[in-house]
Amino acid sequence: MKALIISRDAALLADIEAQGAARLPALRLLSRREDLRDAVERAAGEAPQLLIVDASAAAPAEAELLERLLRLYPQASFMLLTGANQQDLLIRAMRAGVREVLQLPLAHQAFHEALDRIDIQAGVTPLRDGKVLAFLSCKGGSGATFISTNFAYALATLAEKKVLLIDLHGQFGDATLYVSDQKPAMTLADVCQQIGRVDGAFLASCLVHVSPNFGVLAAADDAAGALEMRAEHMDAILRVARQHYDYIVLDVGRQIDAMSLRALDGADAIHPVLQLALPDIRDGRRLLDILRSLGYPGERVRLIVNRYEKGGKLRLSDLEHALGAEVMHAVPNDYVAATDSVNQGVPALLLSRTSAVARSLAELVERVTARRLSENKGLFGRLFGRADSEL
């Protein structure tokens, strides 16, 4: 999207430019104007799609200049950045048609959420046909939440995909804690209660935004809200999510209920996660039997082994023979990197890019996206090239 920015604040300009460059597709700044009068008197040579107006220093009388600017660019979207005590200017701006108003200092999450809504309304973001990937725990403590959250972050970062993770763990879900310290403002239960409002912009506004192209929809945080969620709600959410995200990752947990069943029905691939231990294998067999009884074809069910150690008494071939299913991927037992990631709430890829678990996540992204290492330096080039540049 092409933007004209109106501000004389150099630090704010640099911040907006950096945040815009990180988006997919990137926000491109066409030109800059010092203030509202400068913008009205010097029309842009190329019509902008978005005007970002820093009105923090504007006097109430300058509202007329803002109205003239709106008439000058009738096809453009407007984002107004305001300071405190500018109520009169704000009211006139909204009456004139400005819908996105943010208060300074600029909060990055709010800025990206506003841009997401503008992109969707302007038709800049093309409708996608996203794939749904479900992760299930064969046994408690198998690490499915760690893998699903960290894989989703790696998918967004390394493959540059727009990714949504939905936590289906009910009131005990904690997927957001694995990748962010932000407190969710909305949960899955809140979205279900307002299901008639669900579109791309509303869904984006409900997420914890871990990065510009990766957001998490938190699990319901109370039993009452969870009881009101219906299977048809999941249909509506996934239908909208497929249109606006390249990948939707579902952290299903262990429960098989109406919501999780409907989610699994809509999944393109189902990934049971287990460890190479007899209790996991026993519960894995039970889970696979349930999935088969529900009619899910074997090619959609792809096993992931977590905390794998080569040379152990149990081999991957033993597991495949016991369960009658192939192992798609094995994540190594990188205890230190994984524990540090969980304890700090920082994705393993961000915390320790050269760790064994980070390398394994890159391999899993490559498998899922079918991207070859030789293309664009490959995912390992993205991973380790950046790490080398920081040394």
mmCIF file of C-alpha atoms in Angstrom:
data_model
loop_
_atom_site.group_PDB
_atom_site.id
_atom_site.type_symbol
_atom_site.label_atom_id
_atom_site.label_comp_id
_atom_site.label_asym_id
_atom_site.label_seq_id
_atom_site.Cartn_x
_atom_site.Cartn_y
_atom_site.Cartn_z
ATOM 1 C CA MET A 1 0.000 0.000 0.000
ATOM 2 C CA LYS A 2 1.295 3.481 -0.935
ATOM 3 C CA ALA A 3 1.179 6.066 1.818
ATOM 4 C CA LEU A 4 1.655 9.796 2.312
ATOM 5 C CA ILE A 5 2.728 10.736 5.823
ATOM 6 C CA ILE A 6 2.206 14.147 7.376
ATOM 7 C CA SER A 7 4.540 14.840 10.290
ATOM 8 C CA ARG A 8 7.642 16.799 11.214
ATOM 9 C CA ASP A 9 8.634 14.269 13.913
ATOM 10 C CA ALA A 10 11.714 12.462 12.537
ATOM 11 C CA ALA A 11 11.602 9.699 15.174
ATOM 12 C CA LEU A 12 7.936 8.976 14.427
ATOM 13 C CA LEU A 13 8.648 8.906 10.683
ATOM 14 C CA ALA A 14 11.482 6.402 11.171
ATOM 15 C CA ASP A 15 9.291 4.244 13.416
ATOM 16 C CA ILE A 16 6.416 4.139 10.922
ATOM 17 C CA GLU A 17 8.772 3.391 8.054
ATOM 18 C CA ALA A 18 10.363 0.485 9.960
ATOM 19 C CA GLN A 19 7.001 -0.968 10.979
ATOM 20 C CA GLY A 20 5.621 -0.559 7.456
ATOM 21 C CA ALA A 21 8.626 -2.281 5.886
ATOM 22 C CA ALA A 22 8.057 -5.326 8.120
ATOM 23 C CA ARG A 23 4.543 -5.914 6.795
ATOM 24 C CA LEU A 24 3.490 -8.314 4.054
ATOM 25 C CA PRO A 25 2.934 -6.661 1.638
ATOM 26 C CA ALA A 26 5.123 -3.763 2.771
ATOM 27 C CA LEU A 27 3.784 -0.270 3.395
ATOM 28 C CA ARG A 28 5.568 2.061 0.946
ATOM 29 C CA LEU A 29 5.955 5.738 1.855
ATOM 30 C CA LEU A 30 5.502 7.848 -1.288
ATOM 31 C CA SER A 31 6.356 11.227 0.231
ATOM 32 C CA ARG A 32 6.154 13.365 3.358
ATOM 33 C CA ARG A 33 4.621 16.697 4.283
ATOM 34 C CA GLU A 34 5.472 18.859 7.281
ATOM 35 C CA ASP A 35 1.923 19.663 8.394
ATOM 36 C CA LEU A 36 -1.697 19.832 7.245
ATOM 37 C CA ARG A 37 -1.258 23.153 5.428
ATOM 38 C CA ASP A 38 1.793 21.852 3.578
ATOM 39 C CA ALA A 39 -0.162 18.747 2.550
ATOM 40 C CA VAL A 40 -3.118 20.784 1.250
ATOM 41 C CA GLU A 41 -0.960 23.249 -0.674
ATOM 42 C CA ARG A 42 1.372 20.615 -2.182
ATOM 43 C CA ALA A 43 -0.651 17.757 -3.601
ATOM 44 C CA ALA A 44 1.198 14.467 -4.064
ATOM 45 C CA GLY A 45 2.292 13.653 -7.601
ATOM 46 C CA GLU A 46 1.066 10.069 -7.223
ATOM 47 C CA ALA A 47 -2.247 9.560 -5.472
ATOM 48 C CA PRO A 48 -1.698 7.794 -2.133
ATOM 49 C CA GLN A 49 -3.882 4.930 -0.947
ATOM 50 C CA LEU A 50 -3.320 5.874 2.691
ATOM 51 C CA LEU A 51 -2.647 9.150 4.497
ATOM 52 C CA ILE A 52 -1.076 8.956 7.950
ATOM 53 C CA VAL A 53 -1.649 12.305 9.641
ATOM 54 C CA ASP A 54 0.278 13.287 12.757
ATOM 55 C CA ALA A 55 -2.163 15.799 14.254
ATOM 56 C CA SER A 56 -0.565 15.890 17.714
ATOM 57 C CA ALA A 57 0.520 19.508 17.220
ATOM 58 C CA ALA A 58 -2.539 20.650 15.249
ATOM 59 C CA ALA A 59 -4.718 23.423 16.637
ATOM 60 C CA PRO A 60 -8.531 23.015 16.714
ATOM 61 C CA ALA A 61 -8.817 25.557 13.891
ATOM 62 C CA GLU A 62 -6.834 23.258 11.614
ATOM 63 C CA ALA A 63 -9.743 20.827 11.444
ATOM 64 C CA GLU A 64 -10.830 22.708 8.322
ATOM 65 C CA LEU A 65 -7.489 21.818 6.684
ATOM 66 C CA LEU A 66 -8.056 18.166 7.507
ATOM 67 C CA GLU A 67 -11.499 18.308 5.888
ATOM 68 C CA ARG A 68 -9.954 19.869 2.755
ATOM 69 C CA LEU A 69 -7.363 17.078 2.719
ATOM 70 C CA LEU A 70 -10.118 14.472 2.821
ATOM 71 C CA ARG A 71 -11.755 16.107 -0.200
ATOM 72 C CA LEU A 72 -8.391 16.271 -1.994
ATOM 73 C CA TYR A 73 -7.896 12.490 -1.689
ATOM 74 C CA PRO A 74 -11.431 11.051 -1.677
ATOM 75 C CA GLN A 75 -10.330 7.500 -2.543
ATOM 76 C CA ALA A 76 -7.661 7.251 0.152
ATOM 77 C CA SER A 77 -7.930 5.799 3.638
ATOM 78 C CA PHE A 78 -6.930 8.032 6.545
ATOM 79 C CA MET A 79 -5.160 7.255 9.822
ATOM 80 C CA LEU A 80 -5.108 10.080 12.365
ATOM 81 C CA LEU A 81 -2.439 10.143 15.091
ATOM 82 C CA THR A 82 -3.426 12.395 17.980
ATOM 83 C CA GLY A 83 -2.098 13.612 21.290
ATOM 84 C CA ALA A 84 -4.042 14.278 24.473
ATOM 85 C CA ASN A 85 -6.833 16.865 24.752
ATOM 86 C CA GLN A 86 -7.736 17.052 21.051
ATOM 87 C CA GLN A 87 -11.384 16.126 21.415
ATOM 88 C CA ASP A 88 -12.752 18.810 19.076
ATOM 89 C CA LEU A 89 -10.366 17.865 16.286
ATOM 90 C CA LEU A 90 -11.151 14.197 16.789
ATOM 91 C CA ILE A 91 -14.917 14.737 16.573
ATOM 92 C CA ARG A 92 -14.657 16.775 13.362
ATOM 93 C CA ALA A 93 -12.293 14.229 11.825
ATOM 94 C CA MET A 94 -14.654 11.334 12.526
ATOM 95 C CA ARG A 95 -17.627 13.290 11.188
ATOM 96 C CA ALA A 96 -15.635 13.909 8.018
ATOM 97 C CA GLY A 97 -15.040 10.182 7.559
ATOM 98 C CA VAL A 98 -11.815 9.301 9.385
ATOM 99 C CA ARG A 99 -12.247 5.843 10.915
ATOM 100 C CA GLU A 100 -8.772 4.979 12.213
ATOM 101 C CA VAL A 101 -7.576 7.144 15.111
ATOM 102 C CA LEU A 102 -4.542 6.202 17.219
ATOM 103 C CA GLN A 103 -3.082 8.047 20.178
ATOM 104 C CA LEU A 104 0.613 8.885 20.386
ATOM 105 C CA PRO A 105 3.100 7.591 21.373
ATOM 106 C CA LEU A 106 2.519 4.984 18.693
ATOM 107 C CA ALA A 107 1.671 1.483 19.939
ATOM 108 C CA HIS A 108 2.946 -0.977 17.335
ATOM 109 C CA GLN A 109 0.231 -3.572 17.893
ATOM 110 C CA ALA A 110 -2.561 -1.019 17.485
ATOM 111 C CA PHE A 111 -0.814 0.400 14.409
ATOM 112 C CA HIS A 112 -0.659 -3.000 12.677
ATOM 113 C CA GLU A 113 -4.233 -3.840 13.627
ATOM 114 C CA ALA A 114 -5.392 -0.564 12.067
ATOM 115 C CA LEU A 115 -3.373 -1.251 8.918
ATOM 116 C CA ASP A 116 -4.879 -4.745 8.699
ATOM 117 C CA ARG A 117 -8.376 -3.255 8.766
ATOM 118 C CA ILE A 118 -7.447 -0.647 6.149
ATOM 119 C CA ASP A 119 -5.858 -3.280 3.895
ATOM 120 C CA ILE A 120 -8.949 -5.461 4.019
ATOM 121 C CA GLN A 121 -11.369 -2.586 3.426
ATOM 122 C CA ALA A 122 -9.272 -1.263 0.537
ATOM 123 C CA GLY A 123 -8.928 -4.685 -1.059
ATOM 124 C CA VAL A 124 -5.134 -4.498 -0.880
ATOM 125 C CA THR A 125 -4.886 -7.804 0.975
ATOM 126 C CA PRO A 126 -5.987 -10.512 -1.462
ATOM 127 C CA LEU A 127 -8.300 -13.211 -0.170
ATOM 128 C CA ARG A 128 -6.262 -16.293 0.555
ATOM 129 C CA ASP A 129 -7.093 -19.987 0.574
ATOM 130 C CA GLY A 130 -5.361 -20.864 3.809
ATOM 131 C CA LYS A 131 -4.433 -24.335 4.990
ATOM 132 C CA VAL A 132 -5.480 -25.582 8.422
ATOM 133 C CA LEU A 133 -2.946 -27.637 10.427
ATOM 134 C CA ALA A 134 -4.058 -29.253 13.691
ATOM 135 C CA PHE A 135 -1.679 -30.344 16.475
ATOM 136 C CA LEU A 136 -2.890 -32.814 19.121
ATOM 137 C CA SER A 137 -1.214 -34.231 22.219
ATOM 138 C CA CYS A 138 -1.186 -38.011 22.380
ATOM 139 C CA LYS A 139 -0.401 -37.700 26.082
ATOM 140 C CA GLY A 140 -0.232 -34.827 28.535
ATOM 141 C CA GLY A 141 3.198 -33.211 28.494
ATOM 142 C CA SER A 142 4.097 -34.413 25.015
ATOM 143 C CA GLY A 143 4.945 -30.850 23.941
ATOM 144 C CA ALA A 144 2.222 -30.215 21.358
ATOM 145 C CA THR A 145 1.688 -26.612 22.481
ATOM 146 C CA PHE A 146 5.415 -25.867 22.365
ATOM 147 C CA ILE A 147 5.675 -27.315 18.858
ATOM 148 C CA SER A 148 2.491 -25.719 17.490
ATOM 149 C CA THR A 149 3.310 -22.227 18.786
ATOM 150 C CA ASN A 150 6.976 -22.296 17.818
ATOM 151 C CA PHE A 151 6.227 -23.876 14.452
ATOM 152 C CA ALA A 152 3.633 -21.178 13.737
ATOM 153 C CA TYR A 153 6.167 -18.457 14.557
ATOM 154 C CA ALA A 154 8.816 -20.146 12.376
ATOM 155 C CA LEU A 155 6.314 -20.487 9.534
ATOM 156 C CA ALA A 156 5.537 -16.765 9.676
ATOM 157 C CA THR A 157 9.188 -15.755 10.046
ATOM 158 C CA LEU A 158 11.099 -18.097 7.747
ATOM 159 C CA ALA A 159 8.511 -18.730 5.029
ATOM 160 C CA GLU A 160 7.071 -15.199 5.288
ATOM 161 C CA LYS A 161 3.521 -16.492 5.551
ATOM 162 C CA LYS A 162 0.586 -14.864 7.306
ATOM 163 C CA VAL A 163 -0.216 -17.229 10.168
ATOM 164 C CA LEU A 164 -3.000 -17.496 12.742
ATOM 165 C CA LEU A 165 -2.815 -19.834 15.736
ATOM 166 C CA ILE A 166 -6.051 -20.739 17.527
ATOM 167 C CA ASP A 167 -5.816 -22.142 21.060
ATOM 168 C CA LEU A 168 -8.569 -24.731 21.573
ATOM 169 C CA HIS A 169 -7.525 -25.856 25.051
ATOM 170 C CA GLY A 170 -10.612 -24.472 26.753
ATOM 171 C CA GLN A 171 -10.183 -22.456 29.938
ATOM 172 C CA PHE A 172 -6.707 -23.929 30.586
ATOM 173 C CA GLY A 173 -5.153 -22.805 27.310
ATOM 174 C CA ASP A 174 -1.846 -20.974 27.573
ATOM 175 C CA ALA A 175 -0.501 -20.903 24.013
ATOM 176 C CA THR A 176 0.079 -17.136 24.131
ATOM 177 C CA LEU A 177 2.509 -17.540 27.033
ATOM 178 C CA TYR A 178 4.855 -19.592 24.843
ATOM 179 C CA VAL A 179 5.461 -16.757 22.392
ATOM 180 C CA SER A 180 4.430 -13.464 24.030
ATOM 181 C CA ASP A 181 4.078 -11.585 27.314
ATOM 182 C CA GLN A 182 0.980 -9.725 26.094
ATOM 183 C CA LYS A 183 -2.308 -10.262 27.894
ATOM 184 C CA PRO A 184 -5.089 -11.226 25.460
ATOM 185 C CA ALA A 185 -7.805 -8.596 25.229
ATOM 186 C CA MET A 186 -10.182 -11.064 23.535
ATOM 187 C CA THR A 187 -10.454 -14.836 23.557
ATOM 188 C CA LEU A 188 -12.020 -17.535 21.403
ATOM 189 C CA ALA A 189 -15.102 -17.417 23.622
ATOM 190 C CA ASP A 190 -15.456 -13.659 23.041
ATOM 191 C CA VAL A 191 -15.287 -14.201 19.274
ATOM 192 C CA CYS A 192 -17.932 -16.930 19.478
ATOM 193 C CA GLN A 193 -20.220 -14.626 21.471
ATOM 194 C CA GLN A 194 -19.983 -12.068 18.642
ATOM 195 C CA ILE A 195 -19.927 -14.551 15.782
ATOM 196 C CA GLY A 196 -22.181 -12.360 13.633
ATOM 197 C CA ARG A 197 -19.434 -9.704 13.536
ATOM 198 C CA VAL A 198 -16.655 -12.035 12.428
ATOM 199 C CA ASP A 199 -14.796 -10.818 9.373
ATOM 200 C CA GLY A 200 -11.114 -10.357 8.623
ATOM 201 C CA ALA A 201 -10.792 -7.023 10.414
ATOM 202 C CA PHE A 202 -12.700 -8.141 13.514
ATOM 203 C CA LEU A 203 -10.713 -11.370 13.768
ATOM 204 C CA ALA A 204 -7.419 -9.466 13.477
ATOM 205 C CA SER A 205 -8.500 -7.076 16.240
ATOM 206 C CA CYS A 206 -9.016 -10.014 18.632
ATOM 207 C CA LEU A 207 -5.509 -11.457 18.332
ATOM 208 C CA VAL A 208 -2.330 -11.204 20.328
ATOM 209 C CA HIS A 209 0.031 -9.988 17.583
ATOM 210 C CA VAL A 210 3.380 -11.678 18.146
ATOM 211 C CA SER A 211 4.806 -10.287 14.901
ATOM 212 C CA PRO A 212 3.299 -8.359 11.967
ATOM 213 C CA ASN A 213 2.234 -11.584 10.223
ATOM 214 C CA PHE A 214 1.657 -13.911 13.195
ATOM 215 C CA GLY A 215 -1.232 -13.644 15.653
ATOM 216 C CA VAL A 216 -2.701 -15.874 18.364
ATOM 217 C CA LEU A 217 -6.375 -16.215 19.244
ATOM 218 C CA ALA A 218 -6.289 -17.098 22.940
ATOM 219 C CA ALA A 219 -8.326 -19.887 24.492
ATOM 220 C CA ALA A 220 -11.493 -19.185 26.465
ATOM 221 C CA ASP A 221 -10.454 -18.105 29.956
ATOM 222 C CA ASP A 222 -13.631 -18.970 31.852
ATOM 223 C CA ALA A 223 -15.929 -21.971 31.976
ATOM 224 C CA ALA A 224 -19.109 -19.961 31.336
ATOM 225 C CA GLY A 225 -17.752 -18.543 28.083
ATOM 226 C CA ALA A 226 -16.521 -21.945 26.947
ATOM 227 C CA LEU A 227 -19.975 -23.461 27.461
ATOM 228 C CA GLU A 228 -21.485 -21.013 24.964
ATOM 229 C CA MET A 229 -19.124 -22.019 22.134
ATOM 230 C CA ARG A 230 -20.745 -24.091 19.394
ATOM 231 C CA ALA A 231 -19.362 -26.286 16.630
ATOM 232 C CA GLU A 232 -20.898 -24.022 13.993
ATOM 233 C CA HIS A 233 -18.908 -21.133 15.461
ATOM 234 C CA MET A 234 -15.709 -22.953 14.522
ATOM 235 C CA ASP A 235 -16.996 -23.347 10.957
ATOM 236 C CA ALA A 236 -17.525 -19.583 10.676
ATOM 237 C CA ILE A 237 -14.150 -18.712 12.206
ATOM 238 C CA LEU A 238 -12.215 -21.103 9.977
ATOM 239 C CA ARG A 239 -14.096 -19.914 6.896
ATOM 240 C CA VAL A 240 -13.021 -16.316 7.545
ATOM 241 C CA ALA A 241 -9.521 -17.327 8.664
ATOM 242 C CA ARG A 242 -8.889 -19.284 5.455
ATOM 243 C CA GLN A 243 -9.665 -16.145 3.455
ATOM 244 C CA HIS A 244 -7.206 -13.931 5.340
ATOM 245 C CA TYR A 245 -4.331 -16.213 6.447
ATOM 246 C CA ASP A 246 -1.959 -18.504 4.581
ATOM 247 C CA TYR A 247 -1.907 -21.002 7.455
ATOM 248 C CA ILE A 248 -4.171 -21.566 10.445
ATOM 249 C CA VAL A 249 -2.483 -23.610 13.161
ATOM 250 C CA LEU A 250 -4.775 -25.253 15.725
ATOM 251 C CA ASP A 251 -3.456 -26.169 19.164
ATOM 252 C CA VAL A 252 -6.122 -28.740 19.946
ATOM 253 C CA GLY A 253 -4.721 -30.322 23.102
ATOM 254 C CA ARG A 254 -6.116 -33.725 24.097
ATOM 255 C CA GLN A 255 -9.840 -33.111 24.420
ATOM 256 C CA ILE A 256 -12.185 -34.439 21.747
ATOM 257 C CA ASP A 257 -15.361 -32.343 21.945
ATOM 258 C CA ALA A 258 -17.763 -30.708 19.507
ATOM 259 C CA MET A 259 -15.486 -27.720 18.850
ATOM 260 C CA SER A 260 -12.312 -29.745 18.386
ATOM 261 C CA LEU A 261 -14.093 -32.283 16.189
ATOM 262 C CA ARG A 262 -15.375 -29.547 13.909
ATOM 263 C CA ALA A 263 -11.865 -28.077 13.824
ATOM 264 C CA LEU A 264 -10.395 -31.467 12.885
ATOM 265 C CA ASP A 265 -13.076 -31.874 10.205
ATOM 266 C CA GLY A 266 -11.800 -28.677 8.609
ATOM 267 C CA ALA A 267 -8.100 -29.490 8.956
ATOM 268 C CA ASP A 268 -5.942 -30.188 5.916
ATOM 269 C CA ALA A 269 -3.461 -32.098 8.093
ATOM 270 C CA ILE A 270 -3.624 -33.535 11.620
ATOM 271 C CA HIS A 271 -0.378 -33.838 13.590
ATOM 272 C CA PRO A 272 -0.494 -36.060 16.691
ATOM 273 C CA VAL A 273 2.530 -35.230 18.871
ATOM 274 C CA LEU A 274 4.162 -37.815 21.124
ATOM 275 C CA GLN A 275 7.464 -38.834 22.662
ATOM 276 C CA LEU A 276 9.304 -42.125 22.307
ATOM 277 C CA ALA A 277 8.055 -43.616 25.573
ATOM 278 C CA LEU A 278 5.687 -46.498 26.176
ATOM 279 C CA PRO A 279 2.894 -44.419 27.812
ATOM 280 C CA ASP A 280 2.967 -42.035 24.817
ATOM 281 C CA ILE A 281 2.876 -44.931 22.362
ATOM 282 C CA ARG A 282 -0.069 -46.519 24.183
ATOM 283 C CA ASP A 283 -2.036 -43.242 24.177
ATOM 284 C CA GLY A 284 -0.931 -42.590 20.605
ATOM 285 C CA ARG A 285 -2.467 -45.862 19.484
ATOM 286 C CA ARG A 286 -5.743 -44.915 21.192
ATOM 287 C CA LEU A 287 -5.784 -41.501 19.561
ATOM 288 C CA LEU A 288 -5.052 -42.919 16.101
ATOM 289 C CA ASP A 289 -7.837 -45.466 16.572
ATOM 290 C CA ILE A 290 -10.227 -42.618 17.402
ATOM 291 C CA LEU A 291 -9.141 -40.620 14.355
ATOM 292 C CA ARG A 292 -9.605 -43.659 12.106
ATOM 293 C CA SER A 293 -13.031 -44.357 13.593
ATOM 294 C CA LEU A 294 -13.996 -40.759 12.797
ATOM 295 C CA GLY A 295 -13.166 -41.388 9.147
ATOM 296 C CA TYR A 296 -10.073 -39.206 8.808
ATOM 297 C CA PRO A 297 -7.934 -40.648 5.990
ATOM 298 C CA GLY A 298 -4.477 -41.869 6.925
ATOM 299 C CA GLU A 299 -2.706 -39.458 4.574
ATOM 300 C CA ARG A 300 -4.071 -36.516 6.566
ATOM 301 C CA VAL A 301 -2.647 -37.837 9.861
ATOM 302 C CA ARG A 302 1.085 -37.135 10.176
ATOM 303 C CA LEU A 303 2.958 -38.051 13.351
ATOM 304 C CA ILE A 304 5.494 -35.740 15.004
ATOM 305 C CA VAL A 305 7.913 -37.114 17.606
ATOM 306 C CA ASN A 306 9.092 -34.629 20.210
ATOM 307 C CA ARG A 307 12.291 -34.765 22.324
ATOM 308 C CA TYR A 308 13.774 -37.396 20.048
ATOM 309 C CA GLU A 309 17.215 -38.813 20.897
ATOM 310 C CA LYS A 310 19.112 -40.925 18.400
ATOM 311 C CA GLY A 311 20.493 -44.181 19.703
ATOM 312 C CA GLY A 312 17.740 -44.758 22.247
ATOM 313 C CA LYS A 313 16.252 -48.161 23.001
ATOM 314 C CA LEU A 314 13.107 -47.264 21.077
ATOM 315 C CA ARG A 315 13.579 -46.345 17.419
ATOM 316 C CA LEU A 316 11.332 -44.437 15.053
ATOM 317 C CA SER A 317 10.802 -47.635 13.073
ATOM 318 C CA ASP A 318 9.535 -49.331 16.259
ATOM 319 C CA LEU A 319 7.036 -46.528 16.754
ATOM 320 C CA GLU A 320 5.838 -46.684 13.141
ATOM 321 C CA HIS A 321 5.396 -50.451 13.402
ATOM 322 C CA ALA A 322 3.484 -50.174 16.694
ATOM 323 C CA LEU A 323 1.128 -47.459 15.471
ATOM 324 C CA GLY A 324 0.832 -48.393 11.812
ATOM 325 C CA ALA A 325 1.627 -44.833 10.770
ATOM 326 C CA GLU A 326 4.664 -42.995 9.446
ATOM 327 C CA VAL A 327 6.552 -40.354 11.385
ATOM 328 C CA MET A 328 6.576 -37.101 9.434
ATOM 329 C CA HIS A 329 9.138 -35.293 11.606
ATOM 330 C CA ALA A 330 11.207 -35.705 14.768
ATOM 331 C CA VAL A 331 12.116 -32.734 16.972
ATOM 332 C CA PRO A 332 15.387 -33.304 18.867
ATOM 333 C CA ASN A 333 15.661 -33.272 22.646
ATOM 334 C CA ASP A 334 17.180 -29.792 22.947
ATOM 335 C CA TYR A 335 16.230 -29.384 26.602
ATOM 336 C CA VAL A 336 18.088 -26.154 27.384
ATOM 337 C CA ALA A 337 16.858 -24.190 24.346
ATOM 338 C CA ALA A 338 13.274 -25.434 24.739
ATOM 339 C CA THR A 339 13.155 -24.748 28.479
ATOM 340 C CA ASP A 340 14.615 -21.266 28.081
ATOM 341 C CA SER A 341 12.033 -20.526 25.402
ATOM 342 C CA VAL A 342 9.103 -21.680 27.548
ATOM 343 C CA ASN A 343 10.307 -19.936 30.714
ATOM 344 C CA GLN A 344 10.892 -16.627 28.939
ATOM 345 C CA GLY A 345 7.828 -16.765 26.687
ATOM 346 C CA VAL A 346 10.017 -16.138 23.648
ATOM 347 C CA PRO A 347 9.913 -18.312 20.485
ATOM 348 C CA ALA A 348 12.903 -20.668 20.334
ATOM 349 C CA LEU A 349 13.734 -19.401 16.860
ATOM 350 C CA LEU A 350 14.011 -15.850 18.185
ATOM 351 C CA LEU A 351 15.819 -16.777 21.379
ATOM 352 C CA SER A 352 18.402 -19.211 19.970
ATOM 353 C CA ARG A 353 18.500 -19.341 16.183
ATOM 354 C CA THR A 354 21.428 -21.753 16.020
ATOM 355 C CA SER A 355 19.976 -24.305 18.441
ATOM 356 C CA ALA A 356 19.038 -27.826 17.388
ATOM 357 C CA VAL A 357 15.351 -27.152 18.007
ATOM 358 C CA ALA A 358 15.459 -24.017 15.805
ATOM 359 C CA ARG A 359 17.054 -26.037 13.004
ATOM 360 C CA SER A 360 14.390 -28.697 13.395
ATOM 361 C CA LEU A 361 11.606 -26.102 13.211
ATOM 362 C CA ALA A 362 13.132 -24.794 9.971
ATOM 363 C CA GLU A 363 13.092 -28.339 8.588
ATOM 364 C CA LEU A 364 9.436 -28.748 9.563
ATOM 365 C CA VAL A 365 8.524 -25.458 7.872
ATOM 366 C CA GLU A 366 10.312 -26.646 4.753
ATOM 367 C CA ARG A 367 8.393 -29.926 4.774
ATOM 368 C CA VAL A 368 5.017 -28.272 5.244
ATOM 369 C CA THR A 369 5.537 -25.535 2.645
ATOM 370 C CA ALA A 370 7.452 -27.771 0.218
ATOM 371 C CA ARG A 371 10.090 -25.068 -0.188
ATOM 372 C CA ARG A 372 13.538 -26.182 -1.254
ATOM 373 C CA LEU A 373 16.685 -25.027 0.514
ATOM 374 C CA SER A 374 18.140 -23.734 -2.747
ATOM 375 C CA GLU A 375 15.323 -21.241 -3.303
ATOM 376 C CA ASN A 376 16.092 -17.717 -2.041
ATOM 377 C CA LYS A 377 19.008 -19.149 -0.016
ATOM 378 C CA GLY A 378 16.537 -21.529 1.546
ATOM 379 C CA LEU A 379 15.038 -21.413 5.003
ATOM 380 C CA PHE A 380 18.352 -22.319 6.623
ATOM 381 C CA GLY A 381 19.931 -19.381 4.818
ATOM 382 C CA ARG A 382 17.295 -17.104 6.331
ATOM 383 C CA LEU A 383 17.842 -18.675 9.731
ATOM 384 C CA PHE A 384 21.612 -18.872 10.013
ATOM 385 C CA GLY A 385 22.448 -15.975 7.686
ATOM 386 C CA ARG A 386 20.666 -13.592 10.029
ATOM 387 C CA ALA A 387 22.315 -15.166 13.044
ATOM 388 C CA ASP A 388 25.785 -14.746 11.502
ATOM 389 C CA SER A 389 25.101 -11.115 10.667
ATOM 390 C CA GLU A 390 24.346 -10.394 14.310
ATOM 391 C CA LEU A 391 27.646 -11.786 15.605
#
